[in-house]
C-alpha positions as CSV (number, residue, x, y, z in Angstrom):
1,M,-9.7,-25.3,-6.2
2,Q,-7.2,-24.6,-8.2
3,G,-8.0,-22.4,-10.8
4,S,-9.3,-20.1,-8.1
5,Q,-6.2,-20.2,-5.9
6,S,-3.8,-19.8,-9.1
7,T,-6.3,-16.8,-9.9
8,K,-5.9,-15.1,-6.3
9,L,-1.7,-15.7,-6.4
10,A,-2.3,-13.9,-10.0
11,Q,-4.1,-11.1,-8.7
12,A,-1.9,-11.1,-5.4
13,R,0.9,-10.8,-7.2
14,V,-0.3,-8.3,-9.6
15,L,-1.1,-5.8,-6.3
16,T,2.5,-6.2,-5.4
17,L,3.4,-4.7,-8.3
18,Y,1.2,-2.0,-8.3
19,V,2.1,-1.3,-4.7
20,G,6.0,-1.5,-5.5
21,R,5.5,0.6,-8.4
22,W,3.8,3.1,-6.3
23,L,6.6,3.7,-3.9
24,D,9.4,3.9,-6.1
25,L,7.3,6.6,-7.4
26,L,7.1,8.2,-4.6
27,D,10.1,8.1,-2.9
28,F,8.4,6.3,-0.4
29,Q,10.3,6.3,3.4
30,A,9.5,4.3,6.3
31,H,10.7,7.2,8.4
32,Q,12.7,10.8,7.6
33,A,16.4,8.9,8.6
34,A,15.1,5.2,6.3
35,P,15.9,5.0,2.7
36,P,13.9,5.7,-0.4
37,F,12.2,2.7,-1.1
38,S,14.7,1.6,-4.5
39,P,16.6,-1.2,-5.4
40,S,18.5,-0.4,-2.0
41,V,15.9,-2.1,0.8
42,S,15.1,-5.4,0.5
43,T,11.6,-5.5,0.1
44,Y,12.0,-3.8,-3.3
45,H,13.3,-6.8,-4.2
46,D,11.1,-9.0,-2.5
47,M,8.1,-7.1,-4.1
48,L,9.7,-6.4,-7.4
49,D,11.4,-9.6,-8.9
50,P,9.6,-11.7,-10.9
51,N,11.8,-14.4,-9.7
52,G,10.8,-13.7,-6.2
53,T,8.4,-16.6,-4.0
54,D,5.2,-15.2,-3.0
55,A,6.2,-15.9,0.7
56,A,8.5,-13.3,0.1
57,R,6.2,-11.1,-1.5
58,L,3.5,-11.8,1.5
59,A,6.4,-10.9,4.4
60,A,7.3,-7.7,2.2
61,C,3.3,-6.6,2.0
62,W,2.4,-7.2,6.1
63,A,6.1,-5.1,6.4
64,M,5.4,-2.7,4.5
65,Q,1.9,-2.3,5.4
66,H,2.8,-0.9,9.0
67,H,4.7,1.6,7.7
68,V,2.2,2.8,5.1
69,R,-0.6,2.9,7.2
70,R,1.5,5.1,10.1
71,R,2.7,7.2,7.3
72,A,-0.8,7.8,5.8
73,E,-1.9,8.7,9.6
74,A,0.7,11.8,9.6
75,E,-0.4,12.9,6.0
76,R,-4.1,12.6,7.0
77,M,-3.5,14.5,10.6
78,H,-1.8,17.3,8.0
79,G,-4.7,17.2,5.5
80,E,-7.0,17.5,8.4
81,A,-6.0,20.9,9.5
82,A,-5.9,22.1,6.4
83,Y,-9.1,21.1,5.6
84,A,-10.2,22.6,9.0
85,R,-8.4,26.0,8.3
86,L,-9.6,26.1,4.7
87,R,-13.0,24.7,4.5
88,P,-13.4,23.7,1.2
89,V,-17.4,23.4,-0.3
90,D,-17.8,19.7,0.1
91,P,-21.9,19.2,-0.2
92,Y,-21.3,15.4,-0.1
93,G,-18.8,14.7,2.6
94,H,-16.4,12.8,0.1
95,R,-13.6,15.2,-0.5
96,W,-10.4,13.7,0.8
97,R,-9.1,15.0,4.1
98,T,-5.5,14.4,3.5
99,T,-2.8,15.4,1.6
100,R,-2.0,13.9,-2.1
101,E,0.7,11.9,-0.4
102,G,-1.8,11.0,1.8
103,A,-4.5,9.7,-0.4
104,A,-1.4,7.7,-2.3
105,L,-0.6,6.3,0.8
106,E,-4.2,5.1,1.8
107,T,-4.7,4.3,-1.9
108,I,-1.5,2.0,-1.7
109,A,-2.4,0.6,2.2
110,S,-6.1,-0.6,1.0
111,M,-3.8,-2.3,-1.9
112,L,-1.6,-3.7,0.9
113,S,-4.2,-5.2,2.3
114,S,-5.8,-7.1,-0.2
115,A,-3.1,-8.6,-1.5
116,I,-2.4,-10.2,2.0
117,E,-5.6,-11.1,1.9
118,L,-5.3,-12.5,-1.6
119,F,-2.0,-14.3,-1.0
120,S,-3.6,-15.9,2.5
121,S,-6.2,-17.5,1.0
122,S,-4.9,-18.9,-1.5
123,T,-2.5,-20.3,1.2
124,N,-5.5,-21.3,3.3
125,E,-6.8,-23.1,0.1
126,A,-3.7,-25.1,-0.7
127,A,-3.7,-26.2,2.8
128,R,-6.7,-27.8,2.5
């Protein structure tokens, strides 16, 4: 059981690192007046500091998940409007109906969900 827990924690840490890198690359802002995701934001350190705690990483993932999902939804609204106007050929119905940033944010939201699940399940295993 200990091996499974450490594997889940390692996976969650890697996902959190990737999320932090993506948010930094996109200059992600929770809203227009918010500072960009960078060293000036506490969640940046909670996600990317190799000496940080898993509890801080999990809390940062929870905090960012809401903002990322909200921004992804706004981008999806823009993308759906463009899709309706342009009507691109989509024979299989698998094209993104969002903007490029929205597609990245949807992927980031998925990574955040996975990291949260892995951190939570490893915590539950440790409590048994």
